[in-house]
Short mmCIF file of C-alpha atoms in Angstrom, two decimals:
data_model
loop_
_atom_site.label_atom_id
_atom_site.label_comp_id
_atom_site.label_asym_id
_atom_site.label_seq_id
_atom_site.Cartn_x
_atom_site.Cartn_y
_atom_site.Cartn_z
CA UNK A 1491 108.08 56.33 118.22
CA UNK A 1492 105.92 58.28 116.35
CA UNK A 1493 104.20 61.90 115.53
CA UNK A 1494 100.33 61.05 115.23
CA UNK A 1495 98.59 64.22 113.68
CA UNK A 1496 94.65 64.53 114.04
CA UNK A 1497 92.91 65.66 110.62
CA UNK A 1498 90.48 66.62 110.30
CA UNK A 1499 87.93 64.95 107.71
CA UNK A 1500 86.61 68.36 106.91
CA UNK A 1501 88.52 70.93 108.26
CA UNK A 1502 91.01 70.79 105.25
CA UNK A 1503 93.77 72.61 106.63
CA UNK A 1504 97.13 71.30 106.70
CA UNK A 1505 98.75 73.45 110.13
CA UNK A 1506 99.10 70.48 112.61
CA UNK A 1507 100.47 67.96 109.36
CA UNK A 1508 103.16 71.14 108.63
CA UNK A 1509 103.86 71.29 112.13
CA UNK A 1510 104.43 67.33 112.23
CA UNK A 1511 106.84 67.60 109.43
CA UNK A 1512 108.35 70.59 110.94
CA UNK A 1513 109.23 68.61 114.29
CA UNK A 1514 109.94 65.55 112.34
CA UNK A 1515 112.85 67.49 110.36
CA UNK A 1516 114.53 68.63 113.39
CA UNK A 1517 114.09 64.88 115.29
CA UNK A 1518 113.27 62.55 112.45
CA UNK A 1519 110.26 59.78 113.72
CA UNK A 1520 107.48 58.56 111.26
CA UNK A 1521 104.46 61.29 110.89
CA UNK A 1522 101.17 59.50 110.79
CA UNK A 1523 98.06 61.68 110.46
CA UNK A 1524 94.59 59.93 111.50
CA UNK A 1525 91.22 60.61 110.30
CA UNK A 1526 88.55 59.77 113.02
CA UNK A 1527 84.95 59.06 111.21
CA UNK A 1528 81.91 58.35 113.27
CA UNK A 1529 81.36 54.68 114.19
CA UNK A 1530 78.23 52.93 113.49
CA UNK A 1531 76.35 51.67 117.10
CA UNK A 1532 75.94 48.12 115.68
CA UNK A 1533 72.51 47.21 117.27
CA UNK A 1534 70.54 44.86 115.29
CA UNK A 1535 67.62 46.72 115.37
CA UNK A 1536 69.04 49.45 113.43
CA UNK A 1537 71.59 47.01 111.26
CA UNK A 1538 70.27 48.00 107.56
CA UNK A 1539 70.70 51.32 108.67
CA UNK A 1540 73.71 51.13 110.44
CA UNK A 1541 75.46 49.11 107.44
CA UNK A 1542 74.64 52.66 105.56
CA UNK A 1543 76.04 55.24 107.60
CA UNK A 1544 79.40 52.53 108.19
CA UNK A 1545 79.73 52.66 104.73
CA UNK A 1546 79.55 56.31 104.63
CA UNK A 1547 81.99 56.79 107.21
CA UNK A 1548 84.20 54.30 105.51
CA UNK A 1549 83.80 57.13 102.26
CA UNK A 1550 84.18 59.79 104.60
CA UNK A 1551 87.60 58.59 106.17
CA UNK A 1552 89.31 57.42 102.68
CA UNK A 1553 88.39 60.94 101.06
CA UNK A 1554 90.28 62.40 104.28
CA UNK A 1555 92.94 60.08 104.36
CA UNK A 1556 93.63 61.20 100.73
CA UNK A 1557 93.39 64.25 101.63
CA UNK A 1558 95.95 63.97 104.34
CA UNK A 1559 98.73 61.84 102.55
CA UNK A 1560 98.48 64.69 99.58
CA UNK A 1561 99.54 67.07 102.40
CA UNK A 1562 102.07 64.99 103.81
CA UNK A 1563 103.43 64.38 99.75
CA UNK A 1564 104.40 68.07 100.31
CA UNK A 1565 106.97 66.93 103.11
CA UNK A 1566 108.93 64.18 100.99
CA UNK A 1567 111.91 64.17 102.86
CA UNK A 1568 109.88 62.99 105.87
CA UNK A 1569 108.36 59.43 106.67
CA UNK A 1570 104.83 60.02 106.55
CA UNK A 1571 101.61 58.29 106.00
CA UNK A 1572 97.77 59.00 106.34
CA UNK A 1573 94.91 56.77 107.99
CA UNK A 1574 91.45 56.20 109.13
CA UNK A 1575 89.49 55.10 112.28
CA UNK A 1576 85.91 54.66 113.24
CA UNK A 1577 85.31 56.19 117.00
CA UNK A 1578 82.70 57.41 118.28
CA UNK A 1579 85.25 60.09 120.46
CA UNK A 1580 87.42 62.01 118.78
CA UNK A 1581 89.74 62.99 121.51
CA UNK A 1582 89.64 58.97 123.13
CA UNK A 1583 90.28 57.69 119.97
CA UNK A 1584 92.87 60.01 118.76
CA UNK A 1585 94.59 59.20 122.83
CA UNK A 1586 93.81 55.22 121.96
CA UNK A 1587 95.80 55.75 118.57
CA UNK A 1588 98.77 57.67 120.52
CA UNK A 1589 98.95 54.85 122.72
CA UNK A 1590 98.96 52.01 120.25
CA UNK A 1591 101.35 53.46 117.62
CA UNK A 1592 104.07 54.93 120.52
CA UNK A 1593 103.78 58.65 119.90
CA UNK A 1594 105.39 60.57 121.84
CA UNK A 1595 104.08 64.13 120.67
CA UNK A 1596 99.93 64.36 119.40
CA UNK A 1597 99.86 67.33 117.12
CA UNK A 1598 96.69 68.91 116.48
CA UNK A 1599 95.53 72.47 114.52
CA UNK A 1600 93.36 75.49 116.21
CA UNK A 1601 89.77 75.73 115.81
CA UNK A 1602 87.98 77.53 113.04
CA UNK A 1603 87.69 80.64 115.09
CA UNK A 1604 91.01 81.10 115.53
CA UNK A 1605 92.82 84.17 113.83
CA UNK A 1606 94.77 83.51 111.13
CA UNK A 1607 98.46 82.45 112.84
CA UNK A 1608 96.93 82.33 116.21
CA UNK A 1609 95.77 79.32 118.39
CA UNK A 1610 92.23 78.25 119.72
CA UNK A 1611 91.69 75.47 121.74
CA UNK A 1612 88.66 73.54 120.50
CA UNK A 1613 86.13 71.48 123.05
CA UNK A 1614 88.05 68.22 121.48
CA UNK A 1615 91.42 69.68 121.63
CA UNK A 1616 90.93 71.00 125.32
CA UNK A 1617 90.30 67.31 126.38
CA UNK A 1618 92.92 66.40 125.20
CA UNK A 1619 94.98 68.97 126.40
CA UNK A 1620 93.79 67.58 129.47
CA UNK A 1621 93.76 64.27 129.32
CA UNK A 1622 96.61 63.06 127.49
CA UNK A 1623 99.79 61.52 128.54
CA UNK A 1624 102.28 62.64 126.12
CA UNK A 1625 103.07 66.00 124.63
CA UNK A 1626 100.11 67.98 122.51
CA UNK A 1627 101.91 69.91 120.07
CA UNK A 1628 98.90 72.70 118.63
CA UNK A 1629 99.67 74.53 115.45
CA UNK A 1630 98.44 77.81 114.72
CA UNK A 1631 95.25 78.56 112.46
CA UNK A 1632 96.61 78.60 108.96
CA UNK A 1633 100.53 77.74 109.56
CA UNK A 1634 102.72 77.12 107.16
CA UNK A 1635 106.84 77.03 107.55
CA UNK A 1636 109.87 76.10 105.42
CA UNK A 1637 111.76 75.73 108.54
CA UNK A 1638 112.70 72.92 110.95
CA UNK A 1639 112.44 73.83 114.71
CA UNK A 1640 115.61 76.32 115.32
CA UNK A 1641 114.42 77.93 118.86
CA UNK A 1642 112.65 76.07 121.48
CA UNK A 1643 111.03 78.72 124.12
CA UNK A 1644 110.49 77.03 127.35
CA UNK A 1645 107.92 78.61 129.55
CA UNK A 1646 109.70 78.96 133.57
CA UNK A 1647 107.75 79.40 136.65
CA UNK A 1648 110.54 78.16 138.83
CA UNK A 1649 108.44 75.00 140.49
CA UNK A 1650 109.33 71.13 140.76
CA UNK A 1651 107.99 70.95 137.05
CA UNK A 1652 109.73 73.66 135.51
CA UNK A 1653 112.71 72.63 136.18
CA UNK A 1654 112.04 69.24 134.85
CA UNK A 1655 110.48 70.56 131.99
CA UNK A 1656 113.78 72.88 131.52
CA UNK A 1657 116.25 70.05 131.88
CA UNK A 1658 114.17 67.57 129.55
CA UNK A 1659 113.45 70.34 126.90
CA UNK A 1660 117.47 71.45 127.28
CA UNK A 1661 118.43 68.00 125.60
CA UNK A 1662 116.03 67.89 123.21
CA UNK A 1663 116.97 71.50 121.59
CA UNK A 1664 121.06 70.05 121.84
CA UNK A 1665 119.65 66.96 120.09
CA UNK A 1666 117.51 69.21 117.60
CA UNK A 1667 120.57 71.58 117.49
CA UNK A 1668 117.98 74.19 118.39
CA UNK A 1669 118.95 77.34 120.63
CA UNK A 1670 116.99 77.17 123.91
CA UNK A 1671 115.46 80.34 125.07
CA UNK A 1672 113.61 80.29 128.91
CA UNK A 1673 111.28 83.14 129.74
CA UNK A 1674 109.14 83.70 132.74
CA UNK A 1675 106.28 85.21 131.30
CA UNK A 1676 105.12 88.23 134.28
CA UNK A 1677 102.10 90.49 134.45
CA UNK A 1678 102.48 93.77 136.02
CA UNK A 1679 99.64 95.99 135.88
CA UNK A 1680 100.53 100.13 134.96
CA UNK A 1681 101.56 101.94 137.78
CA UNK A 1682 98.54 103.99 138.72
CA UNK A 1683 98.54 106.73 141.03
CA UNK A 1684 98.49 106.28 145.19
CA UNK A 1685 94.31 106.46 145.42
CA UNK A 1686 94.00 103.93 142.80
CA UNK A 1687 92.65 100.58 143.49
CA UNK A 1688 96.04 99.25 142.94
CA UNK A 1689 97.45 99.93 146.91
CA UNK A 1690 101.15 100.31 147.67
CA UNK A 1691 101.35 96.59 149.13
CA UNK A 1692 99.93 95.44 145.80
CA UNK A 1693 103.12 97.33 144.01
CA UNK A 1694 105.05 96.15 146.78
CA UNK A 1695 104.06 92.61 146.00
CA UNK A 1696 104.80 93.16 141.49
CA UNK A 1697 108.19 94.22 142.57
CA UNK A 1698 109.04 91.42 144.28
CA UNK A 1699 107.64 88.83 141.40
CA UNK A 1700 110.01 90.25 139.42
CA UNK A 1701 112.80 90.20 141.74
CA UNK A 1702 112.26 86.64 142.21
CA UNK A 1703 111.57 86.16 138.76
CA UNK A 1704 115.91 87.50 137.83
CA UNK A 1705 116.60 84.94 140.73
CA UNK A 1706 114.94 82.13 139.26
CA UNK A 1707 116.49 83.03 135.80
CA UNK A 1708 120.14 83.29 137.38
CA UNK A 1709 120.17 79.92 138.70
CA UNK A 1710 118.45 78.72 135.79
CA UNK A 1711 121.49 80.52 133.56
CA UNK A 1712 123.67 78.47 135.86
CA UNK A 1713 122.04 75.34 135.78
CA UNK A 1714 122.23 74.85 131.80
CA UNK A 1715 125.84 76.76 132.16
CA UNK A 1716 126.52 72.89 134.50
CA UNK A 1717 124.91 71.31 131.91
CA UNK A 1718 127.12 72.68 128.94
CA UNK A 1719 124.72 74.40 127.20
CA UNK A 1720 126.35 78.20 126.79
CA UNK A 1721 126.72 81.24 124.97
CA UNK A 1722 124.47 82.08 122.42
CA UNK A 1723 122.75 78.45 122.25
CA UNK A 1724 120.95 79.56 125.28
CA UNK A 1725 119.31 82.97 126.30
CA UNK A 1726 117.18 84.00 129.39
CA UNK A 1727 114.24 86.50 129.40
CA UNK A 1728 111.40 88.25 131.39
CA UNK A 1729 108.76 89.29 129.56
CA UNK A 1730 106.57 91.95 131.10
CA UNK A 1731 103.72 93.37 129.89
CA UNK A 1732 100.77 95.08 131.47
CA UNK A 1733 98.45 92.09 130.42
CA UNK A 1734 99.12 88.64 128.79
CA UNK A 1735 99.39 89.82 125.53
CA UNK A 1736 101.73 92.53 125.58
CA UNK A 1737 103.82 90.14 127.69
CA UNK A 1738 103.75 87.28 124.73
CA UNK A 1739 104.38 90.23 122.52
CA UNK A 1740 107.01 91.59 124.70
CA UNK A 1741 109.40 88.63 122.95
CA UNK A 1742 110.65 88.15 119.69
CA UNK A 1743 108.93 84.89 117.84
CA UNK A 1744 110.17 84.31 114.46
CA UNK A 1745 109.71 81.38 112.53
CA UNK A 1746 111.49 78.28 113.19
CA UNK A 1747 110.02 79.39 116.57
CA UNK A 1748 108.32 76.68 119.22
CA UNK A 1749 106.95 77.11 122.70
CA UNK A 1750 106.67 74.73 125.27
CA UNK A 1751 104.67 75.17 128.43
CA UNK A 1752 103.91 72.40 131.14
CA UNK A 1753 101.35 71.75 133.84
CA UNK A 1754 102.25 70.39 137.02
CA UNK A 1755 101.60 67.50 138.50
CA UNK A 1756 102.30 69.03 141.93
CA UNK A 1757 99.28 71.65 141.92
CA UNK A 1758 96.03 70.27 143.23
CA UNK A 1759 94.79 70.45 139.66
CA UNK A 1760 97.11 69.61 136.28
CA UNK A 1761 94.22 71.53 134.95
CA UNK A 1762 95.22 74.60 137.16
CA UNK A 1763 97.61 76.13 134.99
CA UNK A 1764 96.06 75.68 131.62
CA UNK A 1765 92.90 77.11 133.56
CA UNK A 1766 94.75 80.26 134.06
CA UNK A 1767 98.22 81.58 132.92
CA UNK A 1768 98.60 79.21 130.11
CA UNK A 1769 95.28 79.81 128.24
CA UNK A 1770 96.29 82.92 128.19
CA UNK A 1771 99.65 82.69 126.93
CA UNK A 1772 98.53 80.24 124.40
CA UNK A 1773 95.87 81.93 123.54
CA UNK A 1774 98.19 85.18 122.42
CA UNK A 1775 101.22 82.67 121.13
CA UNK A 1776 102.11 83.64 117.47
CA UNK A 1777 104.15 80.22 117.09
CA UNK A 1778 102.94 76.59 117.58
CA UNK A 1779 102.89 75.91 121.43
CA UNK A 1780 103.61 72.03 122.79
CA UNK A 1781 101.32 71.79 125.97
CA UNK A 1782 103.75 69.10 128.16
CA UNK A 1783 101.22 66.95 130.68
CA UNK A 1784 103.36 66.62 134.31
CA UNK A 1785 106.71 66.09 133.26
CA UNK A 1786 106.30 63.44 130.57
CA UNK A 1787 109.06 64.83 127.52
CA UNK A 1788 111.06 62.94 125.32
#
């Protein structure tokens, strides 16, 4: 099994290759970053021209290849190497390159616009957000660490696929010998006063998310307790916050730091989630986040 990173030919930052290394540290597999260059359309009508822009391509991805094993020469204690493909999809051929070389996490940086140490989902990187079958680990604009993974957040909704997620992501922080932390990430708008929009059914309705949000953790507690994971290599939290980002900011991220969220299978829409709450909590997450498709983890 492998990490496959996707570099950028001109993007020149090395977050997702740092992030690679990071994971590959804590659970050793071979890194390999791929370049994706443009691919000629090979009609013989335009066939001088075509031969051109291959071979300009062919520049393009050994310049960014270089580029990419120089990062990964910063990482020597991990297996790495660096190559380049001709596609005319990024996101397909970056899935078609997961595939063929057995990854089992596709680790990708944020888009340009992304604040420094913050995450942006890209056009390309949403696809394949969406369409991919293994793990898409994103690392924030401009990271850099010295540490392996030493935390593992998992995100709990208390459905079918959390609790998958929980029990898949529980082995892989005691084979990582990573603490496990699970939060349920809850919005509750300020109390306003009775002749506000927000009615007394509406408060009525907050109070008992969170009610059923200390259940949920309880049995979750319990669960890993069965499982032997105890004491201080697991911890349970509910972060609050009047919107998504005080609710992100509501927990303590250090680094070392990595949070995994999932989308379920079991909605009408995988898409549902990342349409909604998780955006939202990636879009505030100061650590890299792994987006897990269904239930497919280690």
């Amino acid at each position: 099994m492998t990490y496959v990173v996707g570099y950028g030919p001109h993007k020149h930052d090395r977050s997702a290759v740092e992030l690679a290394c990071q994971l590959a540290v804590s659970l050793p597999e071979p890194v390999v970053a791929v370049s994706v260059v443009p691919r000629g359309w090979g009609t013989p009508v335009a066939a001088g021209t075509d031969r051109e822009y291959e071979l300009w391509a062919a520049g393009e991805g050994e310049d960014s290849a270089a580029l990419a094993a120089a990062d990964l020469a910063q990482h020597p204690t991990v297996d790495g190497s660096a190559v380049w493909v001709a596609g005319r999809s990024v996101p397909q051929t970056l899935l078609e390159q997961a595939a063929e070389r057995d990854a089992w996490i596709l680790v990708v940086g944020s888009g340009d616009e992304a604040e420094p140490g913050r995450i942006r989902l890209t056009s390309k990187t949403d696809r394949l957000v969406h369409s991919s079958t293994v793990p898409v680990a994103i690392a924030p604009r401009g990271y850099r660490t010295s540490s392996g993974v030493t935390r593992i957040t998992v995100g709990f909704r208390d459905d079918d696929a959390s609790w998958s997620l929980l029990t898949r992501v529980a082995e892989i922080s005691r084979r990582a010998s990573a603490r496990l932390r699970v939060v349920t990430f809850l919005v509750r708008p300020s109390r306003r006063p009775v002749t506000s929009a927000v009615t007394h059914a509406e408060t009525q309705v907050i109070d008992l998310w969170s009610v059923q949000a200390a259940s949920a953790q309880a049995e979750a507690q319990a669960y890993l307790n069965s499982m032997g994971i105890t004491g201080d290599s697991v911890r349970l939290h509910i972060a609050e916050g009047a919107d998504w980002s005080a609710a992100v900011a509501g927990v303590d991220w250090t680094d070392g730091d990595v949070l995994v969220l999932g989308s379920s299978s079991t909605h009408r829409l995988a898409q549902v989630f990342l349409g909604s709450s998780a955006s939202k909590i990636i879009r505030h997450a100061p650590v890299p986040v792994v987006i897990v498709p269904g239930t497919a983890i280690g």
